[in-house]
Amino acid sequence: MATRRTVSILGATGSVGTSTLDLIEREPERFEVVALTAHRDVEGLARAAIRTNARVAVIGEAERYRALCDALSGTGIAAMAGEGAIVEAAETGAEWTMAAIVGTAGMAPTMAALRQGRTVALANKEALVSAGALMIQAAADSGATLLPVDSEHNAVFQCYPHGCADMVRRIVLTASGGPFRTWTRDQMRDVTPVQAVRHPNWSMGAKISVDSATLMNKGLELIEAHHLFPVGHERLGVLVHPQSVVHALVEMIDGSVLAQLGSPDMRTPIAHSLAWPERMATPCTPLDLARAGRLDFEEPDFARFPALGLAMAALAAGGARPAILNAANEVAVAAFLGGRIGFLDIATAVEQVLAAYDAAPPTTIDEVLVVDGEARRQAERVTELQAA
Ligand code: NDP
Ligand code: MG
């Protein structure tokens, strides 16, 4: 039997993590699981570790260590706990690591994985938004291969003339427009978390679903693209495409436009990164364009979705601005999901934090974390006032 590829999943219990496990479990002769991590979900983590016969399972919240040991007792799977243990899991030297922790909590583990010089499949967009230059540098220093998993960036990766940025005129990321694409601001005022999380095309974690509804997700993705594909921010654009079939477009200087298409199922870009540079089969519904019938495209509406403009301004300004934007957004989305602020308050809170706070461009991960922490404190204050 050919040697199996060793794989680890950071954020194994989430939406991307479980889709990754689904693919890995279909081809056990091809993949060997080293480490799986979660934050709180002991049961989900233990179940996945037992099913895949992982070497180690790590729970982020240290007080859940006992529960994890109990759940794994007699299996021979090592249990670990705490933030430091998640970083250790990222350093276990798997040939392929999925970085799928949500938020800047994923930054240290993702950096640790990049420093191993192996392959990192990157879903954790917030880390790239806040510390993109440092992460790209870490990959270059260690010789790691960074494969984008976010569907749009995975699409660009498949169309992009690698090493030849001057052949590209424009990169366009598509956005579904989210559940409120056609709603007025007045209609959006009273939307509930349940409505915001109900994405029309994709099934995803709560945080990114809210980001998709505000279009902040597309703004974060422009910043992500800026780090992954060095064409300059002025050559990055967004097109709303409600069917989510065309995931991104790469326009060449000769007028050719290359696009990647597929049914909206994260298992396609995950499989691309898992098998790369080869391909592997997936159970995704094949794309049937005759059945789809039509593909629509429209310009984004910056007036109804101000988060997108805030992100584009942060991208253009660079320095600490993307980290501040991201941290403020994480706090505001959590406040919205917790029922403390309204949907429209999310972008307003981010705008207020960006207006009140700036910092020198961070040059280390520790400096990014300082900026992130201060932006979070300011955002907590702003959202508390909004909640009052
Ligand atoms: P989920 O919320 O579904 O899952 C998040 C995962 O991270 C879970 O395993 C969770 O563990 C873990 N986690 C959460 N907080 C922490 C923490 N503080 N420390 C350590 N681990 C933590 O998120 P998604 O899978 O939707 O998204 C993951 C990342 O991928 C995000 O950055 C998102 O933007 C990006 N992405 C997601 C897509 C999607 O389709 N879902 C598409 C493109 C990008 P537990 O379950 O125990 O809480
Ligand atoms: Mg995306």
XYZ file of C-alpha atoms in Angstrom, residues 13-316:
304
model
C -15.699 20.295 14.753
C -16.721 23.305 12.664
C -18.384 23.546 9.276
C -15.127 23.431 7.272
C -13.603 20.919 9.705
C -16.458 18.418 9.361
C -16.504 18.792 5.565
C -12.769 18.033 5.593
C -13.330 14.970 7.770
C -16.094 13.814 5.449
C -13.643 13.745 2.512
C -10.826 12.152 4.506
C -13.077 9.412 5.840
C -14.140 8.454 2.315
C -10.530 7.550 1.455
C -8.932 6.048 4.564
C -6.308 4.336 2.403
C -5.092 7.759 1.320
C -5.030 9.780 4.571
C -3.796 9.222 8.100
C -5.092 11.605 10.773
C -2.508 12.991 13.195
C -4.219 15.733 15.240
C -7.752 17.100 15.520
C -8.619 20.213 17.552
C -11.773 21.897 18.842
C -12.634 24.716 21.227
C -15.499 23.391 23.416
C -17.153 20.531 21.552
C -15.678 17.558 23.435
C -18.220 15.082 22.081
C -17.836 16.076 18.449
C -14.067 16.052 18.785
C -13.909 12.661 20.491
C -16.321 11.109 17.988
C -14.237 12.361 15.047
C -10.961 11.264 16.665
C -12.309 7.756 17.312
C -13.810 7.413 13.819
C -10.530 8.458 12.141
C -8.227 6.790 14.679
C -6.399 10.091 15.200
C -3.176 10.097 17.200
C -4.146 13.107 19.310
C -7.245 15.181 20.080
C -6.945 18.675 21.551
C -9.665 20.704 23.258
C -8.994 24.453 23.562
C -10.815 25.061 26.846
C -8.500 23.606 29.481
C -11.332 22.843 31.932
C -12.772 20.318 29.472
C -9.639 18.145 29.616
C -11.179 15.571 32.011
C -14.258 15.223 29.846
C -12.077 14.634 26.795
C -9.968 12.022 28.635
C -13.182 10.235 29.659
C -14.553 10.315 26.128
C -11.308 8.860 24.746
C -10.616 6.386 27.513
C -9.483 2.996 26.239
C -9.007 4.223 22.659
C -5.252 4.888 22.803
C -5.851 8.399 21.424
C -3.863 11.019 23.331
C -5.890 13.883 24.865
C -4.497 17.389 25.289
C -6.040 20.703 26.346
C -5.434 24.444 26.283
C -4.453 27.090 23.737
C -0.803 26.061 23.876
C -1.747 22.468 23.125
C -3.559 23.587 19.949
C -0.327 25.258 18.829
C 1.549 22.043 19.672
C -0.936 20.092 17.583
C -0.153 22.416 14.690
C 3.518 21.580 15.152
C 3.147 17.798 15.033
C 4.510 17.854 11.511
C 1.546 16.516 9.538
C 2.229 16.797 5.827
C -1.078 18.622 5.349
C -2.858 20.847 7.880
C -6.316 22.361 7.545
C -6.437 25.753 9.338
C -10.179 26.064 10.023
C -10.432 27.765 13.418
C -12.729 30.785 13.235
C -11.420 34.255 14.085
C -8.055 35.578 15.221
C -8.003 32.693 17.735
C -6.656 30.758 14.750
C -3.690 33.031 14.175
C -1.087 31.422 16.471
C -1.904 27.813 15.471
C -1.965 28.734 11.770
C 1.393 30.500 12.079
C 2.779 27.449 13.881
C 1.582 25.205 11.046
C 3.121 27.512 8.440
C 6.474 27.405 10.229
C 6.612 23.619 9.743
C 7.345 24.076 6.039
C 4.638 21.600 4.968
C 1.285 22.249 3.290
C -1.306 24.439 4.980
C -4.841 24.592 3.603
C -6.102 27.946 4.805
C -9.755 28.584 5.635
C -9.144 30.834 8.670
C -9.501 34.126 6.811
C -9.443 36.380 9.892
C -5.805 35.412 10.583
C -4.814 36.319 7.045
C -6.718 39.610 7.208
C -5.034 40.656 10.470
C -1.540 39.280 9.882
C -1.392 38.510 6.164
C 2.055 39.923 5.429
C 3.569 38.031 8.389
C 1.866 34.789 7.395
C 2.990 35.012 3.757
C 6.519 35.761 4.997
C 6.424 32.807 7.419
C 5.397 30.514 4.548
C 8.192 31.868 2.349
C 10.770 31.460 5.144
C 9.818 27.868 5.947
C 9.065 26.808 2.376
C 5.475 25.962 3.321
C 2.857 25.640 0.605
C -0.200 27.777 1.370
C -3.345 26.607 -0.404
C -6.441 28.821 -0.190
C -9.626 27.004 0.815
C -12.031 29.935 0.814
C -14.052 29.106 -2.320
C -13.314 32.378 -4.129
C -9.577 32.233 -3.450
C -9.431 28.583 -4.289
C -11.127 29.523 -7.583
C -8.587 32.294 -8.237
C -5.755 29.897 -7.354
C -6.998 27.501 -10.032
C -7.138 30.236 -12.719
C -4.165 32.379 -11.730
C -0.940 32.503 -13.818
C 1.320 31.792 -10.821
C 4.456 33.916 -10.757
C 3.158 36.214 -13.524
C 1.078 38.892 -11.771
C 1.724 41.305 -14.662
C -0.399 39.105 -16.949
C -3.458 39.825 -14.768
C -5.635 42.879 -15.329
C -8.180 42.218 -12.630
C -9.326 39.630 -10.137
C -13.048 39.613 -9.356
C -14.504 37.766 -6.372
C -18.175 36.911 -6.586
C -20.578 37.394 -3.671
C -23.976 35.752 -3.335
C -25.285 38.956 -1.783
C -26.463 37.019 1.268
C -30.029 36.598 2.561
C -30.769 40.355 2.448
C -29.488 41.059 -1.074
C -32.733 42.706 -2.146
C -33.779 44.164 1.225
C -33.940 47.872 2.076
C -32.029 49.240 5.088
C -35.360 49.653 6.840
C -36.184 45.984 6.341
C -32.716 44.982 7.594
C -33.102 46.937 10.831
C -34.972 44.218 12.714
C -33.489 41.032 11.286
C -32.765 38.318 13.824
C -29.624 36.172 14.117
C -31.634 33.204 12.831
C -32.521 35.117 9.652
C -28.967 36.390 9.192
C -27.407 32.947 9.571
C -29.759 31.371 7.009
C -27.557 31.719 3.943
C -29.331 31.194 0.585
C -26.625 28.967 -1.005
C -23.919 27.912 1.458
C -24.086 26.064 4.764
C -21.444 27.625 7.034
C -20.576 28.515 10.637
C -22.564 31.320 12.327
C -19.853 34.000 12.209
C -19.095 33.771 8.491
C -22.814 33.522 7.728
C -23.419 36.879 9.429
C -20.395 38.293 7.586
C -21.960 37.120 4.332
C -25.210 38.887 5.222
C -23.428 42.226 5.904
C -21.023 41.706 2.945
C -18.161 42.136 5.421
C -17.188 38.633 4.335
C -16.496 39.882 0.822
C -14.474 42.772 2.235
C -12.389 40.364 4.348
C -11.959 38.255 1.226
C -10.592 41.198 -0.775
C -7.955 41.646 1.943
C -7.290 37.907 1.856
C -6.894 38.038 -1.947
C -4.491 40.955 -1.657
C -2.118 38.781 0.387
C -2.516 35.633 -1.678
C -2.341 37.151 -5.171
C 0.020 40.141 -5.409
C -1.692 42.188 -8.130
C -2.362 45.324 -6.027
C -5.620 46.210 -4.314
C -6.789 48.480 -7.137
C -7.021 45.449 -9.391
C -9.331 43.515 -7.051
C -13.103 43.761 -7.478
C -16.420 42.292 -6.352
C -19.429 41.219 -8.384
C -22.696 40.080 -6.812
C -23.758 36.740 -8.303
C -26.799 35.321 -6.474
C -26.460 31.731 -7.756
C -22.921 31.193 -6.305
C -21.877 29.061 -9.273
C -19.031 31.218 -10.612
C -16.695 31.581 -7.629
C -14.161 34.069 -9.036
C -12.903 35.526 -12.305
C -9.340 36.255 -13.361
C -9.152 38.726 -16.240
C -5.910 38.631 -18.215
C -4.346 41.623 -19.992
C -5.305 40.136 -23.377
C -9.008 40.221 -22.435
C -9.362 36.511 -21.626
C -11.401 35.903 -18.500
C -10.846 32.633 -16.663
C -13.386 31.476 -14.113
C -13.856 28.465 -11.865
C -17.414 27.160 -11.542
C -18.978 24.569 -9.292
C -21.971 23.789 -7.120
C -21.789 25.768 -3.864
C -20.296 23.040 -1.667
C -17.128 23.659 0.339
C -16.060 20.063 -0.210
C -14.940 21.008 -3.739
C -12.314 23.609 -2.717
C -11.364 21.495 0.320
C -10.842 18.463 -1.937
C -8.768 20.604 -4.282
C -6.434 21.531 -1.440
C -6.444 17.996 0.006
C -5.406 16.289 -3.235
C -3.338 19.103 -4.754
C -1.506 18.908 -7.119
C -3.658 15.910 -7.997
C -7.466 15.704 -7.877
C -9.830 13.549 -5.877
C -13.498 12.634 -6.319
C -16.132 14.272 -4.107
C -19.803 13.513 -3.436
C -20.724 17.099 -4.414
C -23.740 17.534 -6.701
C -22.351 17.932 -10.221
C -22.950 21.362 -11.693
C -25.872 21.263 -14.150
C -25.866 24.553 -16.045
C -28.920 23.692 -18.154
C -30.835 23.158 -14.936
C -29.443 26.357 -13.400
C -30.714 28.061 -16.562
C -29.223 31.468 -15.910
C -26.382 33.167 -14.085
C -26.936 36.749 -12.914
C -24.375 39.400 -12.013
C -24.772 42.863 -10.498
C -22.655 45.559 -8.862
C -22.560 45.530 -5.052
C -24.585 48.222 -3.298
C -22.250 50.078 -0.957
C -25.053 52.207 0.504
C -27.087 49.256 1.774
C -23.997 47.232 2.707
C -21.508 49.739 4.198
C -19.277 46.988 5.662
C -17.881 46.297 2.203
C -16.730 49.901 1.774
C -15.175 49.915 5.251
C -13.159 46.820 4.398
C -12.058 48.241 1.051
C -10.867 51.418 2.764
C -8.952 49.343 5.345
C -7.358 47.361 2.527
C -6.299 50.528 0.683
